Tab-separated table of C-alpha atoms in Angstrom:
chain	number	residue	atom	x	y	z
A	17	MET	CA	-31.004	36.322	-194.958
A	18	VAL	CA	-27.939	34.516	-193.607
A	19	PHE	CA	-25.835	35.758	-196.535
A	20	TYR	CA	-26.677	39.423	-195.928
A	21	TYR	CA	-26.112	39.091	-192.201
A	22	GLY	CA	-22.720	37.449	-192.663
A	23	TYR	CA	-21.712	39.758	-195.488
A	24	GLY	CA	-22.324	42.783	-193.272
A	25	PHE	CA	-19.807	41.508	-190.708
A	26	LEU	CA	-17.375	40.461	-193.436
A	27	SER	CA	-17.543	43.915	-195.032
A	28	VAL	CA	-16.954	45.741	-191.760
A	29	SER	CA	-14.084	43.399	-190.881
A	30	THR	CA	-12.466	43.899	-194.288
A	31	ALA	CA	-12.819	47.680	-194.090
A	32	LEU	CA	-11.255	47.735	-190.624
A	33	GLN	CA	-8.398	45.540	-191.833
A	34	LYS	CA	-7.716	47.825	-194.798
A	35	LYS	CA	-7.656	50.834	-192.467
A	36	GLY	CA	-5.139	49.061	-190.225
A	37	TYR	CA	-7.477	48.291	-187.334
A	38	ILE	CA	-6.525	44.639	-187.174
A	39	LYS	CA	-7.709	43.846	-183.642
A	40	GLU	CA	-11.070	45.456	-184.346
A	41	ALA	CA	-11.337	43.526	-187.618
A	42	LYS	CA	-10.698	40.309	-185.702
A	43	ALA	CA	-13.577	41.114	-183.355
A	44	GLU	CA	-15.935	41.601	-186.332
A	45	LEU	CA	-14.805	38.264	-187.773
A	46	GLU	CA	-16.565	36.531	-184.890
A	47	GLY	CA	-19.853	37.846	-186.279
A	48	TYR	CA	-19.662	35.665	-189.393
A	49	ALA	CA	-17.427	32.772	-188.309
A	50	ASP	CA	-20.335	30.580	-187.185
A	51	LEU	CA	-23.766	31.361	-188.540
A	52	SER	CA	-25.181	27.882	-187.958
A	53	TRP	CA	-27.514	29.302	-185.317
A	54	PHE	CA	-29.783	30.683	-188.092
A	55	LYS	CA	-33.052	28.745	-188.052
A	56	GLY	CA	-34.801	27.289	-191.080
A	57	LEU	CA	-31.824	27.260	-193.455
A	58	ASP	CA	-32.350	25.696	-196.860
A	59	ILE	CA	-29.536	24.127	-198.909
A	60	GLU	CA	-28.425	27.533	-200.170
A	61	GLY	CA	-28.405	28.940	-196.635
A	62	GLU	CA	-26.351	25.986	-195.382
A	63	ALA	CA	-23.870	26.575	-198.216
A	64	ASP	CA	-23.637	30.247	-197.210
A	65	VAL	CA	-22.913	29.252	-193.600
A	66	GLU	CA	-20.061	27.019	-194.799
A	67	GLN	CA	-18.710	29.713	-197.133
A	68	PHE	CA	-18.597	32.261	-194.314
A	69	ARG	CA	-16.929	29.684	-192.054
A	70	LEU	CA	-14.214	29.210	-194.701
A	71	TRP	CA	-13.766	32.955	-195.199
A	72	ALA	CA	-13.547	33.457	-191.431
A	73	LYS	CA	-10.830	30.801	-191.174
A	74	ALA	CA	-8.827	32.376	-194.018
A	75	ASN	CA	-9.315	35.879	-192.630
A	76	SER	CA	-8.334	34.734	-189.152
A	77	TYR	CA	-4.975	33.610	-190.542
A	78	THR	CA	-4.686	36.902	-192.399
A	79	LEU	CA	-5.363	38.988	-189.316
A	80	ASP	CA	-3.061	36.911	-187.122
A	81	LEU	CA	-0.251	37.364	-189.633
A	82	LEU	CA	-0.905	41.089	-189.883
A	83	LEU	CA	-0.596	41.217	-186.084
A	84	GLY	CA	2.868	39.680	-186.438
A	85	ASN	CA	2.122	36.079	-185.474
A	86	ARG	CA	4.513	34.265	-187.824
A	87	ASP	CA	4.110	31.007	-185.880
A	88	ILE	CA	0.870	30.326	-187.752
A	89	LEU	CA	2.620	30.224	-191.148
A	90	PRO	CA	2.858	26.386	-191.334
A	91	GLU	CA	-0.824	26.057	-190.431
A	92	TYR	CA	-1.764	28.778	-192.932
A	93	ILE	CA	0.237	27.095	-195.706
A	94	ALA	CA	-1.559	23.809	-194.954
A	95	PHE	CA	-4.873	25.691	-195.180
A	96	LEU	CA	-3.854	27.209	-198.534
A	97	GLU	CA	-2.915	23.760	-199.856
A	98	ASN	CA	-6.420	22.532	-199.015
A	99	HIS	CA	-8.076	25.665	-200.433
A	100	PRO	CA	-6.205	26.621	-203.615
A	101	GLU	CA	-8.716	29.376	-204.395
A	102	GLU	CA	-7.268	31.248	-201.406
A	103	VAL	CA	-3.593	30.967	-202.469
A	104	SER	CA	-3.245	34.237	-204.374
A	105	SER	CA	-4.714	36.462	-201.685
A	106	GLY	CA	-2.974	34.393	-199.012
A	107	VAL	CA	0.471	34.879	-200.509
A	108	VAL	CA	-0.148	38.628	-200.824
A	109	THR	CA	-0.984	38.700	-197.100
A	110	ILE	CA	2.089	36.627	-196.264
A	111	LEU	CA	4.289	39.069	-198.191
A	112	GLU	CA	2.606	42.062	-196.560
A	113	ALA	CA	3.225	40.602	-193.088
A	114	ALA	CA	6.799	39.648	-193.985
A	115	ASN	CA	7.414	43.214	-195.128
A	116	LYS	CA	5.865	44.666	-191.993
A	117	TYR	CA	7.599	42.360	-189.503
A	118	ASN	CA	10.760	41.559	-191.485
A	119	PHE	CA	10.622	37.790	-191.719
A	120	ASP	CA	11.845	35.455	-194.440
A	121	VAL	CA	9.269	33.896	-196.757
A	122	ASP	CA	11.543	32.965	-199.671
A	123	SER	CA	10.423	29.328	-199.624
A	124	ILE	CA	6.764	30.373	-199.816
A	125	ILE	CA	7.463	32.724	-202.728
A	126	ASP	CA	9.321	29.930	-204.529
A	127	LYS	CA	6.483	27.489	-203.897
A	128	TYR	CA	3.670	29.698	-205.229
A	129	SER	CA	5.254	32.201	-207.637
A	130	GLU	CA	4.445	30.310	-210.853
A	131	ARG	CA	0.826	29.782	-209.829
A	132	ILE	CA	0.433	33.456	-208.996
A	133	LYS	CA	2.115	34.632	-212.200
A	134	ARG	CA	-0.690	32.917	-214.135
A	135	LEU	CA	-3.096	35.476	-212.639
A	136	GLN	CA	-1.825	38.165	-214.979
A	137	GLU	CA	-3.763	36.489	-217.814
A	138	SER	CA	-6.935	36.225	-215.702
A	139	GLU	CA	-9.927	38.498	-215.310
A	140	ASP	CA	-9.463	41.981	-213.837
A	141	VAL	CA	-10.054	41.034	-210.178
A	142	LYS	CA	-7.372	38.347	-210.231
A	143	GLN	CA	-5.068	40.684	-212.151
A	144	MET	CA	-5.506	43.190	-209.345
A	145	THR	CA	-4.403	40.477	-206.899
A	146	TYR	CA	-1.364	39.871	-209.091
A	147	TYR	CA	-0.697	43.607	-209.086
A	148	CYS	CA	-0.771	43.632	-205.260
A	149	TYR	CA	1.507	40.592	-205.250
A	150	MET	CA	4.061	42.331	-207.500
A	151	TYR	CA	3.937	45.447	-205.323
A	152	GLN	CA	4.525	43.497	-202.096
A	153	LEU	CA	7.159	41.327	-203.787
A	154	ALA	CA	9.079	44.423	-204.924
A	155	ILE	CA	9.096	45.764	-201.371
A	156	TYR	CA	10.154	42.360	-200.058
A	157	HIS	CA	13.093	42.162	-202.468
A	158	TYR	CA	14.190	45.733	-201.755
A	159	ARG	CA	14.136	45.079	-198.010
A	160	ARG	CA	16.170	41.918	-198.525
A	161	GLY	CA	18.815	43.888	-200.440
A	162	ARG	CA	17.862	42.382	-203.805
A	163	ILE	CA	17.719	45.696	-205.612
A	164	LEU	CA	17.662	44.350	-209.191
A	165	LYS	CA	14.859	41.902	-208.394
A	166	GLY	CA	12.938	44.691	-206.673
A	167	GLN	CA	13.397	46.948	-209.690
A	168	LYS	CA	12.206	44.229	-212.072
A	169	ASP	CA	9.151	43.581	-209.897
A	170	THR	CA	8.448	47.305	-209.779
A	171	LEU	CA	8.643	47.542	-213.557
A	172	ASN	CA	6.350	44.521	-213.891
A	173	TYR	CA	3.642	46.019	-211.717
A	174	LEU	CA	3.992	49.425	-213.385
A	175	SER	CA	3.710	47.750	-216.773
A	176	LEU	CA	0.562	45.898	-215.710
A	177	SER	CA	-0.844	49.155	-214.352
A	178	LYS	CA	-0.214	50.845	-217.670
A	179	GLN	CA	-1.831	47.996	-219.626
A	180	ARG	CA	-4.960	48.198	-217.479
A	181	ASN	CA	-4.972	52.005	-217.229
A	182	TRP	CA	-4.691	51.779	-213.434
A	183	PHE	CA	-1.758	54.147	-213.401
A	184	LYS	CA	-0.100	56.308	-215.992
A	185	PRO	CA	3.594	56.786	-215.218
A	186	PRO	CA	5.153	60.127	-216.135
A	187	VAL	CA	7.638	58.358	-218.421
A	188	SER	CA	7.411	55.310	-220.654
A	189	MET	CA	8.260	51.828	-219.390
A	190	GLU	CA	10.971	51.616	-222.037
A	191	SER	CA	12.510	54.847	-220.762
A	192	LEU	CA	12.472	53.521	-217.188
A	193	GLN	CA	14.137	50.304	-218.277
A	194	ASP	CA	16.817	52.229	-220.186
A	195	HIS	CA	17.545	54.415	-217.163
A	196	MET	CA	17.744	51.426	-214.834
A	197	GLN	CA	19.781	49.383	-217.345
A	198	LEU	CA	17.981	46.144	-216.552
A	199	ASP	CA	18.156	42.942	-218.568
């Protein structure tokens, strides 16, 4: 029961976040942040309570960043270090916030880029995270004036899209590379 209750709040919060209603998503987060008040929890229920607490903490950082609060970056990075399963989605959020609010996250990209690149060999869900990472990274590089890096990142995510049939570009990847004259 606790899982379904918490998952309802998590789903609404995630949907609001994706639609850009960050403050409203933050309000929904409170609904699953502490579910310890449920009575009669077994071991599985206790584990669910802890899982939702972890997700709420991670999503709180996400929402704060998406509201422009860059001061939480050191705390968020410490959280990611303690919860490596959250790194890939966390770095995507960091890039998204950096793109939205124009702040420098080069050191974070350098720190996690190799770990995230390994996602392209993973299952589809993690590959989709890598795809989002490449998209945000391309934007980040373009906005920083690193046009060639942005173009390479764009080609990488288009290539991954083509491999997975997520997107069919109107021209071949080889043709795009020839036109852009990239290494």
